[in-house]
């Protein structure tokens, strides 16, 4: 699969989140060596009553469990929205190689906004970051979700 | 129970972490209205093969599951070490009222060091923070753990 296809899987996960009444954000974790999808997840904070159940954190936890190790060396994350500071720090802890994300998040993002986690001196692993992949559809999903709730 | 007793529970959890070969950090989540302990946890990143399995995140997830809601309004967290940026952001998402912590963590902390998560403009909930509670024992536990590994 090529990169846009992985993001299409993440966008499909985001659509499932919206259908479940969750903020529509999806994530896919890929083994960079084999191209295998290790985990796909969407936001489940309300469903699971878990404030940490963001798409990225769930994907990281599932992929690490599947591999049986807490570090996801040579793995790449595709996520429809810029990760928040919590997820960005988890990405660093997991030693993820590359992060591809869709829409920017000036209000809640932690990569290109807010604390810019990967630019901190105390951040010991910095992934390569590729923003703006599939951002149009990711942003449209989020706008439609919040417009319907107002 | 008074505050030092909750931190004693967190320190006992940190000791259990060390006995399990995990970095000795413990956390206790308390219902501020009733004084009930909602969750006690210690670091389990290696045991669970989960890079997000920090004491604070595990305590937050367990307490939220027990309450059946993703926000822990009026709850207080006692943790033996200054929370990292991931855990600090999770504390904010969970709407935790007060954070009491032991030792400062200049290298990995995210409250008084690094990104200082609660001081970010994009941080929408800031708990009250009380550092230095039981820090001597918390720091001694960590130093003994890392000294034995060298």
PDB file of N, CA and C in Angstrom, chain A residues 57-95:
ATOM      1  N   UNK A  57      -3.350   6.970  20.945  1.00  0.00           N
ATOM      2  CA  UNK A  57      -2.958   6.197  22.124  1.00  0.00           C
ATOM      3  C   UNK A  57      -3.471   4.764  22.019  1.00  0.00           C
ATOM      4  N   UNK A  58      -4.686   4.612  21.531  1.00  0.00           N
ATOM      5  CA  UNK A  58      -5.251   3.261  21.393  1.00  0.00           C
ATOM      6  C   UNK A  58      -4.471   2.462  20.352  1.00  0.00           C
ATOM      7  N   UNK A  59      -4.112   3.104  19.263  1.00  0.00           N
ATOM      8  CA  UNK A  59      -3.352   2.405  18.219  1.00  0.00           C
ATOM      9  C   UNK A  59      -1.968   2.005  18.738  1.00  0.00           C
ATOM     10  N   UNK A  60      -1.327   2.912  19.464  1.00  0.00           N
ATOM     11  CA  UNK A  60      -0.005   2.600  20.022  1.00  0.00           C
ATOM     12  C   UNK A  60      -0.107   1.432  21.000  1.00  0.00           C
ATOM     13  N   UNK A  61      -1.087   1.478  21.886  1.00  0.00           N
ATOM     14  CA  UNK A  61      -1.224   0.407  22.881  1.00  0.00           C
ATOM     15  C   UNK A  61      -1.500  -0.932  22.208  1.00  0.00           C
ATOM     16  N   UNK A  62      -2.370  -0.923  21.199  1.00  0.00           N
ATOM     17  CA  UNK A  62      -2.715  -2.179  20.518  1.00  0.00           C
ATOM     18  C   UNK A  62      -1.511  -2.729  19.756  1.00  0.00           C
ATOM     19  N   UNK A  63      -0.787  -1.854  19.080  1.00  0.00           N
ATOM     20  CA  UNK A  63       0.363  -2.320  18.292  1.00  0.00           C
ATOM     21  C   UNK A  63       1.470  -2.838  19.203  1.00  0.00           C
ATOM     22  N   UNK A  64       1.700  -2.150  20.325  1.00  0.00           N
ATOM     23  CA  UNK A  64       2.741  -2.592  21.265  1.00  0.00           C
ATOM     24  C   UNK A  64       2.359  -3.942  21.882  1.00  0.00           C
ATOM     25  N   UNK A  65       1.073  -4.099  22.191  1.00  0.00           N
ATOM     26  CA  UNK A  65       0.611  -5.378  22.742  1.00  0.00           C
ATOM     27  C   UNK A  65       0.790  -6.487  21.709  1.00  0.00           C
ATOM     28  N   UNK A  66       0.470  -6.187  20.445  1.00  0.00           N
ATOM     29  CA  UNK A  66       0.595  -7.195  19.385  1.00  0.00           C
ATOM     30  C   UNK A  66       2.053  -7.602  19.188  1.00  0.00           C
ATOM     31  N   UNK A  67       2.957  -6.632  19.314  1.00  0.00           N
ATOM     32  CA  UNK A  67       4.379  -6.927  19.143  1.00  0.00           C
ATOM     33  C   UNK A  67       5.022  -7.465  20.410  1.00  0.00           C
ATOM     34  N   UNK A  68       4.368  -7.238  21.557  1.00  0.00           N
ATOM     35  CA  UNK A  68       4.921  -7.710  22.819  1.00  0.00           C
ATOM     36  C   UNK A  68       6.086  -6.898  23.322  1.00  0.00           C
ATOM     37  N   UNK A  69       6.171  -5.639  22.888  1.00  0.00           N
ATOM     38  CA  UNK A  69       7.236  -4.763  23.391  1.00  0.00           C
ATOM     39  C   UNK A  69       6.762  -3.316  23.379  1.00  0.00           C
ATOM     40  N   UNK A  70       7.231  -2.533  24.375  1.00  0.00           N
ATOM     41  CA  UNK A  70       6.711  -1.173  24.516  1.00  0.00           C
ATOM     42  C   UNK A  70       7.287  -0.159  23.531  1.00  0.00           C
ATOM     43  N   UNK A  71       8.216  -0.576  22.693  1.00  0.00           N
ATOM     44  CA  UNK A  71       8.799   0.367  21.739  1.00  0.00           C
ATOM     45  C   UNK A  71       8.505  -0.096  20.317  1.00  0.00           C
ATOM     46  N   UNK A  72       7.987   0.824  19.515  1.00  0.00           N
ATOM     47  CA  UNK A  72       7.558   0.503  18.156  1.00  0.00           C
ATOM     48  C   UNK A  72       8.565   1.043  17.150  1.00  0.00           C
ATOM     49  N   UNK A  73       9.785   0.522  17.262  1.00  0.00           N
ATOM     50  CA  UNK A  73      10.875   0.965  16.396  1.00  0.00           C
ATOM     51  C   UNK A  73      10.511   0.658  14.932  1.00  0.00           C
ATOM     52  N   UNK A  74      10.841   1.594  14.039  1.00  0.00           N
ATOM     53  CA  UNK A  74      10.575   1.433  12.603  1.00  0.00           C
ATOM     54  C   UNK A  74       9.094   1.375  12.257  1.00  0.00           C
ATOM     55  N   UNK A  75       8.246   1.876  13.138  1.00  0.00           N
ATOM     56  CA  UNK A  75       6.815   1.929  12.835  1.00  0.00           C
ATOM     57  C   UNK A  75       6.397   3.361  12.535  1.00  0.00           C
ATOM     58  N   UNK A  76       5.358   3.466  11.694  1.00  0.00           N
ATOM     59  CA  UNK A  76       4.861   4.765  11.268  1.00  0.00           C
ATOM     60  C   UNK A  76       3.392   4.915  11.654  1.00  0.00           C
ATOM     61  N   UNK A  77       3.029   6.134  12.064  1.00  0.00           N
ATOM     62  CA  UNK A  77       1.660   6.414  12.485  1.00  0.00           C
ATOM     63  C   UNK A  77       0.983   7.355  11.491  1.00  0.00           C
ATOM     64  N   UNK A  78      -0.216   6.992  11.078  1.00  0.00           N
ATOM     65  CA  UNK A  78      -1.054   7.838  10.235  1.00  0.00           C
ATOM     66  C   UNK A  78      -2.252   8.265  11.064  1.00  0.00           C
ATOM     67  N   UNK A  79      -2.474   9.559  11.210  1.00  0.00           N
ATOM     68  CA  UNK A  79      -3.586  10.028  12.046  1.00  0.00           C
ATOM     69  C   UNK A  79      -4.233  11.232  11.367  1.00  0.00           C
ATOM     70  N   UNK A  80      -5.553  11.324  11.473  1.00  0.00           N
ATOM     71  CA  UNK A  80      -6.281  12.317  10.675  1.00  0.00           C
ATOM     72  C   UNK A  80      -6.148  13.742  11.202  1.00  0.00           C
ATOM     73  N   UNK A  81      -5.774  13.899  12.480  1.00  0.00           N
ATOM     74  CA  UNK A  81      -5.625  15.233  13.065  1.00  0.00           C
ATOM     75  C   UNK A  81      -4.257  15.329  13.742  1.00  0.00           C
ATOM     76  N   UNK A  82      -3.715  16.520  13.769  1.00  0.00           N
ATOM     77  CA  UNK A  82      -2.462  16.763  14.503  1.00  0.00           C
ATOM     78  C   UNK A  82      -2.579  16.206  15.934  1.00  0.00           C
ATOM     79  N   UNK A  83      -1.652  15.371  16.369  1.00  0.00           N
ATOM     80  CA  UNK A  83      -1.738  14.808  17.719  1.00  0.00           C
ATOM     81  C   UNK A  83      -1.688  15.881  18.810  1.00  0.00           C
ATOM     82  N   UNK A  84      -2.405  15.616  19.892  1.00  0.00           N
ATOM     83  CA  UNK A  84      -2.391  16.493  21.073  1.00  0.00           C
ATOM     84  C   UNK A  84      -1.083  16.256  21.844  1.00  0.00           C
ATOM     85  N   UNK A  85      -0.787  17.062  22.863  1.00  0.00           N
ATOM     86  CA  UNK A  85       0.461  16.871  23.608  1.00  0.00           C
ATOM     87  C   UNK A  85       0.576  15.489  24.252  1.00  0.00           C
ATOM     88  N   UNK A  86      -0.526  14.951  24.774  1.00  0.00           N
ATOM     89  CA  UNK A  86      -0.484  13.610  25.376  1.00  0.00           C
ATOM     90  C   UNK A  86      -0.051  12.576  24.342  1.00  0.00           C
ATOM     91  N   UNK A  87      -0.693  12.601  23.184  1.00  0.00           N
ATOM     92  CA  UNK A  87      -0.388  11.608  22.148  1.00  0.00           C
ATOM     93  C   UNK A  87       1.002  11.843  21.555  1.00  0.00           C
ATOM     94  N   UNK A  88       1.396  13.095  21.403  1.00  0.00           N
ATOM     95  CA  UNK A  88       2.729  13.379  20.871  1.00  0.00           C
ATOM     96  C   UNK A  88       3.800  12.795  21.790  1.00  0.00           C
ATOM     97  N   UNK A  89       3.622  12.968  23.103  1.00  0.00           N
ATOM     98  CA  UNK A  89       4.616  12.412  24.034  1.00  0.00           C
ATOM     99  C   UNK A  89       4.602  10.886  23.991  1.00  0.00           C
ATOM    100  N   UNK A  90       3.426  10.298  23.847  1.00  0.00           N
ATOM    101  CA  UNK A  90       3.334   8.832  23.734  1.00  0.00           C
ATOM    102  C   UNK A  90       4.026   8.345  22.460  1.00  0.00           C
ATOM    103  N   UNK A  91       3.889   9.098  21.389  1.00  0.00           N
ATOM    104  CA  UNK A  91       4.567   8.766  20.120  1.00  0.00           C
ATOM    105  C   UNK A  91       6.086   8.760  20.325  1.00  0.00           C
ATOM    106  N   UNK A  92       6.563   9.742  21.085  1.00  0.00           N
ATOM    107  CA  UNK A  92       7.997   9.799  21.374  1.00  0.00           C
ATOM    108  C   UNK A  92       8.426   8.622  22.237  1.00  0.00           C
ATOM    109  N   UNK A  93       7.672   8.332  23.303  1.00  0.00           N
ATOM    110  CA  UNK A  93       8.000   7.189  24.167  1.00  0.00           C
ATOM    111  C   UNK A  93       8.032   5.885  23.358  1.00  0.00           C
ATOM    112  N   UNK A  94       7.128   5.757  22.389  1.00  0.00           N
ATOM    113  CA  UNK A  94       7.028   4.519  21.607  1.00  0.00           C
ATOM    114  C   UNK A  94       8.094   4.439  20.518  1.00  0.00           C
ATOM    115  N   UNK A  95       8.890   5.485  20.381  1.00  0.00           N
ATOM    116  CA  UNK A  95       9.982   5.506  19.403  1.00  0.00           C
ATOM    117  C   UNK A  95       9.468   5.365  17.968  1.00  0.00           C
TER     118      UNK A  95
END
